[in-house]
Short mmCIF file of C-alpha atoms in Angstrom, two decimals:
data_model
loop_
_atom_site.label_atom_id
_atom_site.label_comp_id
_atom_site.label_asym_id
_atom_site.label_seq_id
_atom_site.Cartn_x
_atom_site.Cartn_y
_atom_site.Cartn_z
CA MET W 1 54.65 165.22 97.36
CA SER W 2 54.14 161.58 98.30
CA VAL W 3 55.17 158.78 95.99
CA ARG W 4 52.57 156.07 95.45
CA ILE W 5 54.16 152.68 94.81
CA ALA W 6 51.89 149.87 93.67
CA ALA W 7 53.34 146.43 94.35
CA VAL W 8 52.39 142.79 93.95
CA GLY W 9 54.15 139.44 93.63
CA ASP W 10 53.17 135.80 93.29
CA ILE W 11 50.57 136.29 90.60
CA HIS W 12 51.56 132.88 89.14
CA VAL W 13 50.11 133.57 85.72
CA GLY W 14 49.42 130.55 83.51
CA THR W 15 48.43 130.52 79.88
CA SER W 16 44.77 130.77 80.84
CA GLY W 17 42.82 131.92 83.85
CA THR W 18 42.21 135.28 85.49
CA ASP W 19 42.73 138.36 83.30
CA LEU W 20 45.19 140.45 85.29
CA GLY W 21 45.01 143.24 82.74
CA GLU W 22 41.44 143.85 83.82
CA LEU W 23 42.42 143.76 87.50
CA TRP W 24 45.22 146.26 86.85
CA SER W 25 43.09 148.54 84.64
CA SER W 26 42.66 151.20 87.34
CA LEU W 27 46.22 151.01 88.64
CA ASP W 28 47.41 154.18 86.87
CA ALA W 29 44.90 156.25 88.81
CA HIS W 30 46.25 155.03 92.16
CA ALA W 31 50.02 154.74 91.69
CA ASP W 32 53.11 156.40 90.22
CA LEU W 33 54.93 153.15 89.56
CA LEU W 34 54.40 149.39 89.84
CA LEU W 35 56.81 146.94 91.48
CA LEU W 36 56.57 143.24 90.61
CA ALA W 37 58.06 141.03 93.33
CA GLY W 38 58.60 137.82 91.37
CA ASP W 39 56.68 134.62 90.69
CA LEU W 40 54.97 136.40 87.85
CA THR W 41 54.50 133.13 85.97
CA LYS W 42 53.31 129.67 87.01
CA CYS W 43 56.21 127.59 85.67
CA GLY W 44 58.52 130.13 84.02
CA THR W 45 57.66 129.54 80.36
CA VAL W 46 57.84 132.15 77.62
CA GLU W 47 54.16 131.56 76.85
CA GLU W 48 53.20 132.43 80.43
CA ALA W 49 55.45 135.52 80.33
CA GLU W 50 53.63 136.65 77.20
CA VAL W 51 50.34 136.55 79.12
CA VAL W 52 51.89 138.78 81.82
CA ALA W 53 53.22 141.08 79.09
CA ARG W 54 49.72 141.47 77.65
CA ALA W 55 48.43 142.40 81.11
CA LEU W 56 51.19 145.00 81.42
CA ALA W 57 50.24 146.56 78.09
CA GLY W 58 47.47 148.50 79.81
CA VAL W 59 49.69 149.82 82.61
CA ARG W 60 51.05 153.28 81.79
CA VAL W 61 53.16 153.94 84.91
CA PRO W 62 56.79 152.67 85.01
CA VAL W 63 57.06 148.97 85.92
CA VAL W 64 60.07 147.50 87.74
CA GLY W 65 60.33 143.82 88.60
CA VAL W 66 62.40 140.88 89.74
CA LEU W 67 61.95 137.21 88.93
CA GLY W 68 60.91 134.58 91.47
CA ASN W 69 61.60 130.88 91.83
CA HIS W 70 58.61 129.98 89.64
CA ASP W 71 59.97 132.20 86.86
CA VAL W 72 63.21 130.20 86.69
CA HIS W 73 61.63 126.75 87.19
CA THR W 74 61.99 125.59 83.58
CA GLY W 75 65.40 127.19 83.13
CA HIS W 76 64.20 130.05 80.93
CA GLY W 77 64.44 132.92 83.41
CA ALA W 78 66.39 135.12 81.02
CA ALA W 79 63.78 134.62 78.29
CA VAL W 80 60.94 135.36 80.73
CA ALA W 81 62.70 138.58 81.75
CA ALA W 82 63.27 139.49 78.09
CA VAL W 83 59.57 139.14 77.28
CA LEU W 84 58.67 141.42 80.20
CA GLU W 85 61.36 143.93 79.21
CA GLN W 86 59.91 143.94 75.72
CA ALA W 87 56.58 144.88 77.32
CA GLY W 88 58.23 147.90 78.93
CA ALA W 89 59.14 146.55 82.37
CA THR W 90 62.61 147.06 83.83
CA MET W 91 63.66 143.67 85.19
CA LEU W 92 66.38 143.74 87.83
CA GLU W 93 68.84 141.10 89.03
CA GLY W 94 71.71 142.58 90.97
CA ALA W 95 70.99 145.92 89.36
CA GLY W 96 69.07 149.09 90.02
CA CYS W 97 67.24 151.88 88.28
CA THR W 98 66.03 155.37 89.17
CA ILE W 99 62.59 156.68 88.30
CA ASP W 100 61.66 160.35 88.42
CA VAL W 101 58.25 160.85 90.03
CA ALA W 102 57.42 164.56 89.77
CA GLY W 103 60.97 165.53 90.74
CA THR W 104 61.44 162.83 93.39
CA ARG W 105 64.09 160.27 92.49
CA VAL W 106 62.89 156.79 93.41
CA GLY W 107 65.75 154.28 93.32
CA VAL W 108 64.92 150.58 93.11
CA ALA W 109 67.51 147.83 93.48
CA GLY W 110 66.40 144.29 92.87
CA VAL W 111 67.35 140.64 93.15
CA LYS W 112 65.43 137.39 93.24
CA GLY W 113 67.17 136.50 96.50
CA PHE W 114 67.20 133.05 98.07
CA GLY W 115 66.59 131.09 101.26
CA GLY W 116 69.04 130.38 104.04
CA GLY W 117 67.23 131.32 107.21
CA PHE W 118 67.42 133.87 109.97
CA PRO W 119 69.46 134.33 113.16
CA GLY W 120 69.06 131.28 115.35
CA SER W 121 68.15 128.97 112.48
CA SER W 122 70.31 129.91 109.52
CA CYS W 123 72.34 127.62 107.26
CA ALA W 124 76.15 127.61 107.28
CA ASP W 125 78.71 127.08 104.53
CA PHE W 126 79.72 123.69 105.87
CA GLY W 127 79.46 120.01 104.99
CA GLU W 128 78.02 118.67 101.79
CA PRO W 129 78.56 120.46 98.46
CA GLU W 130 74.76 120.76 98.14
CA MET W 131 74.54 122.67 101.42
CA LYS W 132 77.47 124.88 100.48
CA ALA W 133 75.84 125.68 97.12
CA PHE W 134 72.61 126.61 98.92
CA VAL W 135 74.42 129.00 101.25
CA HIS W 136 76.56 130.45 98.48
CA ALA W 137 73.43 131.26 96.46
CA ALA W 138 71.99 133.24 99.38
CA ARG W 139 75.21 135.10 100.11
CA SER W 140 75.93 136.00 96.48
CA SER W 141 72.39 137.23 95.98
CA ALA W 142 72.60 139.43 99.08
CA ALA W 143 75.97 140.77 97.93
CA ALA W 144 74.45 141.61 94.55
CA LEU W 145 71.63 143.49 96.26
CA ALA W 146 74.10 145.42 98.43
CA GLY W 147 76.10 146.35 95.35
CA ALA W 148 73.03 147.48 93.43
CA LEU W 149 71.74 149.58 96.35
CA ALA W 150 75.14 151.24 96.78
CA GLN W 151 75.10 152.42 93.16
CA LEU W 152 71.85 154.36 93.51
CA ASP W 153 71.59 158.06 94.27
CA ALA W 154 67.94 158.57 95.14
CA ASP W 155 65.52 160.43 97.41
CA VAL W 156 63.57 157.24 98.10
CA LEU W 157 65.58 154.02 98.15
CA VAL W 158 63.69 150.74 97.69
CA ALA W 159 64.98 147.16 97.90
CA LEU W 160 62.89 144.78 95.78
CA MET W 161 63.21 141.03 96.24
CA HIS W 162 61.23 137.85 95.81
CA TYR W 163 62.57 136.15 98.95
CA ALA W 164 62.09 137.74 102.37
CA PRO W 165 64.77 139.81 104.14
CA CYS W 166 63.26 139.43 107.62
CA ARG W 167 61.10 137.18 109.78
CA GLY W 168 58.38 139.74 110.54
CA THR W 169 56.59 139.29 107.23
CA LEU W 170 56.78 135.49 107.57
CA VAL W 171 54.51 135.39 110.61
CA GLY W 172 51.78 132.93 109.69
CA GLU W 173 54.12 130.59 107.81
CA PRO W 174 55.30 127.39 109.55
CA GLU W 175 58.63 128.21 111.26
CA GLY W 176 60.06 125.02 109.79
CA ILE W 177 60.08 126.52 106.29
CA HIS W 178 61.39 130.01 107.13
CA ALA W 179 64.85 129.00 105.86
CA PHE W 180 63.28 128.37 102.44
CA LEU W 181 61.42 131.68 102.39
CA GLY W 182 64.27 134.12 102.89
CA CYS W 183 67.56 134.90 104.57
CA TYR W 184 68.95 137.46 106.97
CA GLN W 185 71.75 138.38 104.55
CA LEU W 186 69.19 140.17 102.35
CA GLY W 187 68.15 142.15 105.42
CA GLU W 188 71.78 142.99 106.13
CA ALA W 189 72.09 144.38 102.60
CA VAL W 190 68.90 146.45 103.01
CA ASP W 191 70.06 147.82 106.37
CA GLY W 192 73.63 148.41 105.24
CA ALA W 193 72.46 150.62 102.38
CA GLY W 194 70.07 152.59 104.56
CA ALA W 195 67.13 151.72 102.31
CA ASP W 196 63.81 153.36 103.09
CA LEU W 197 61.68 150.33 102.47
CA ALA W 198 61.88 146.73 101.36
CA VAL W 199 59.34 144.83 99.27
CA HIS W 200 59.17 141.08 98.72
CA GLY W 201 56.82 138.21 97.94
CA HIS W 202 57.13 134.39 98.16
CA ALA W 203 55.51 133.92 101.60
CA HIS W 204 51.88 133.23 100.69
CA ALA W 205 50.79 132.59 104.26
CA GLY W 206 52.90 135.34 105.79
CA SER W 207 52.04 138.84 107.00
CA ARG W 208 51.81 142.12 105.11
CA ARG W 209 54.08 144.21 107.34
CA GLY W 210 57.35 143.65 109.14
CA ALA W 211 60.80 145.21 109.52
CA THR W 212 64.39 144.18 109.01
CA GLU W 213 66.70 143.80 112.02
CA GLY W 214 67.71 147.42 111.35
CA GLY W 215 64.12 148.64 111.38
CA VAL W 216 63.53 149.17 107.66
CA PRO W 217 59.78 148.83 106.94
CA THR W 218 59.25 145.67 104.93
CA PHE W 219 56.15 144.68 102.98
CA ASN W 220 55.18 141.19 101.83
CA VAL W 221 53.17 141.81 98.67
CA ALA W 222 52.44 138.19 97.72
CA ARG W 223 48.99 138.30 96.16
CA PRO W 224 47.53 135.65 98.49
CA VAL W 225 48.56 137.87 101.42
CA LEU W 226 47.11 141.04 99.89
CA ALA W 227 43.85 139.39 98.78
CA ALA W 228 43.94 142.08 96.07
CA PRO W 229 45.59 142.56 92.65
CA TYR W 230 48.16 144.96 94.21
CA THR W 231 48.80 147.13 97.22
CA VAL W 232 49.71 150.82 97.26
CA LEU W 233 52.59 151.98 99.46
CA THR W 234 52.39 155.75 99.93
CA VAL W 235 55.87 157.05 100.73
CA ASP W 236 56.60 160.53 102.09
CA PRO W 237 60.04 161.50 100.70
CA LYS W 238 60.54 163.88 103.65
CA ARG W 239 60.68 160.86 105.91
CA CYS W 240 63.23 159.10 103.72
CA GLY W 241 67.01 159.20 103.64
CA GLY W 242 67.48 159.36 107.41
CA ARG W 243 69.29 156.05 107.59
CA ARG W 244 71.65 157.08 104.79
CA ASP W 245 72.33 160.44 106.48
CA GLU W 246 73.21 158.58 109.69
CA ALA W 247 75.63 156.38 107.77
CA VAL W 248 77.39 159.44 106.28
CA THR W 249 77.63 161.07 109.73
CA GLN W 250 79.18 157.96 111.22
CA MET X 1 54.94 110.21 111.51
CA SER X 2 51.98 108.08 110.43
CA GLU X 3 51.47 106.60 106.97
CA ASP X 4 48.74 109.20 106.47
CA SER X 5 51.33 111.93 107.11
CA TYR X 6 53.68 110.39 104.55
CA LEU X 7 50.88 110.42 102.00
CA GLY X 8 50.10 114.05 102.89
CA ALA X 9 53.73 115.00 102.24
CA HIS X 10 53.73 113.14 98.90
CA LEU X 11 50.54 114.93 97.87
CA GLU X 12 51.93 118.36 98.80
CA GLU X 13 54.98 117.62 96.68
CA ALA X 14 52.75 116.53 93.80
CA LEU X 15 50.86 119.84 93.94
CA ALA X 16 54.16 121.74 93.77
CA GLU X 17 55.69 119.62 91.03
CA ASP X 18 52.69 119.05 88.74
CA GLY X 19 52.69 121.86 86.18
CA ARG X 20 48.89 122.06 86.23
CA VAL X 21 49.09 123.47 89.78
CA ALA X 22 52.72 124.40 90.63
CA GLU X 23 51.80 125.79 94.06
CA GLN X 24 54.16 125.28 96.99
CA GLY X 25 52.02 126.81 99.68
CA LEU X 26 49.23 124.23 99.84
CA HIS X 27 48.67 122.00 102.88
CA VAL X 28 47.35 118.47 102.55
CA GLN X 29 46.14 116.54 105.56
CA VAL X 30 45.21 112.88 105.27
CA ALA X 31 42.98 111.47 107.97
CA GLY X 32 41.80 107.95 107.26
CA ASP X 33 39.57 108.07 104.23
CA ARG X 34 39.55 111.88 104.03
CA VAL X 35 42.05 114.08 102.23
CA VAL X 36 41.79 117.78 103.11
CA VAL X 37 43.62 120.40 101.04
CA SER X 38 43.90 124.06 102.07
CA GLY X 39 45.81 127.19 101.05
CA THR X 40 45.43 129.83 98.35
CA VAL X 41 45.59 129.35 94.57
CA SER X 42 45.77 131.99 91.87
CA ASP X 43 42.48 131.48 90.06
CA PRO X 44 39.44 129.16 89.77
CA GLU X 45 41.12 127.14 87.02
CA ARG X 46 44.07 126.36 89.34
CA LYS X 47 41.57 125.28 92.03
CA ARG X 48 40.07 122.77 89.60
CA ALA X 49 43.58 121.53 88.78
CA VAL X 50 44.28 120.92 92.49
CA ALA X 51 41.30 118.58 92.62
CA GLU X 52 42.42 116.83 89.40
CA VAL X 53 45.95 116.23 90.63
CA LEU X 54 44.79 114.90 94.00
CA ARG X 55 42.00 112.70 92.62
CA ASP X 56 44.59 110.91 90.49
CA ARG X 57 46.45 109.95 93.67
CA VAL X 58 44.05 109.47 96.56
CA GLY X 59 42.24 106.36 95.36
CA GLY X 60 38.83 105.94 96.96
CA ARG X 61 39.38 108.55 99.68
CA THR X 62 37.05 111.54 99.97
CA LEU X 63 38.63 114.81 98.83
CA VAL X 64 37.74 117.92 100.84
CA ASP X 65 38.86 121.06 98.99
CA LEU X 66 39.20 124.05 101.32
CA THR X 67 41.48 126.07 99.01
CA ASP X 68 40.82 129.77 98.51
CA VAL X 69 41.22 131.68 95.26
CA ALA X 70 43.49 134.75 95.59
CA GLY X 71 41.34 137.79 96.26
CA SER X 72 40.55 140.61 93.88
CA GLY X 73 39.41 143.09 96.49
CA PRO X 74 40.29 146.78 96.66
CA PRO X 75 44.05 147.41 96.98
CA PRO X 76 45.10 147.74 100.63
CA GLU X 77 47.06 150.95 101.28
CA GLU X 78 50.10 151.46 103.50
CA LEU X 79 51.77 154.67 104.64
CA VAL X 80 55.57 154.63 104.82
#
């Protein structure tokens, strides 16, 4: 039986504006779980998180999310995550969880991620302390994702990030800002774990579909890209696990 | 880089940093007495805030708002 994964990021909820609860009201009929790919709030305040929490109150399927850069802007990322956890979401940062969907184990590992760039235009751990800190943030986030993916025993393995793990889903964005939209180290973590798919947000002008360097299907679910309150990724478990089987054989 | 381009960069930064908007993906182009803003915002209220933030900073220039509001269409589906 296929697993239907609803996903969206970059909803940028403020304390007033569009009622996402209404937009998500039919989600349960179309999906078995909901992934939130960060930038759930406008500026990362508890008040904004409470608006997201109210919208989640009407969603009955399991909800798994990561924070984005907007959610940590005011320095209250942990409090934002706590409010969403209180509303029933499982918020991940360097951690994973497994959800049973009618006997199929769906494993989700998540991190916010960071920028740093892609082969040919990536940043190196060299020079000013500020540059080194930038690169260290990307590398440690990717290492946390790799660690979280490695812990999961699942039929369908999903990597959930805010920042992008590949260039393919950035097509449409100015190349000059790719290094601020994602980093190849996240892709290395996705590929190294043999994940079945990767989901991210952050790139509002990017493309919906792409793939990591290792060929893992990758979906940019930023709401401006979807032009919809969420997308539905229908995953056939029979087509999953191949990359992990190859790794065991090798 | 012309002085118009510098102003465009300052305005893009203002749209990202002003809490009324807080959008990093907006593009502002300044051409003489016209200021054109494009990109996608989350809701109609945020679109009004874009205009507010820019009007405070563009003086007598004409503001052309080409921003879109994020869509609420039917969910696109993907097979994996």
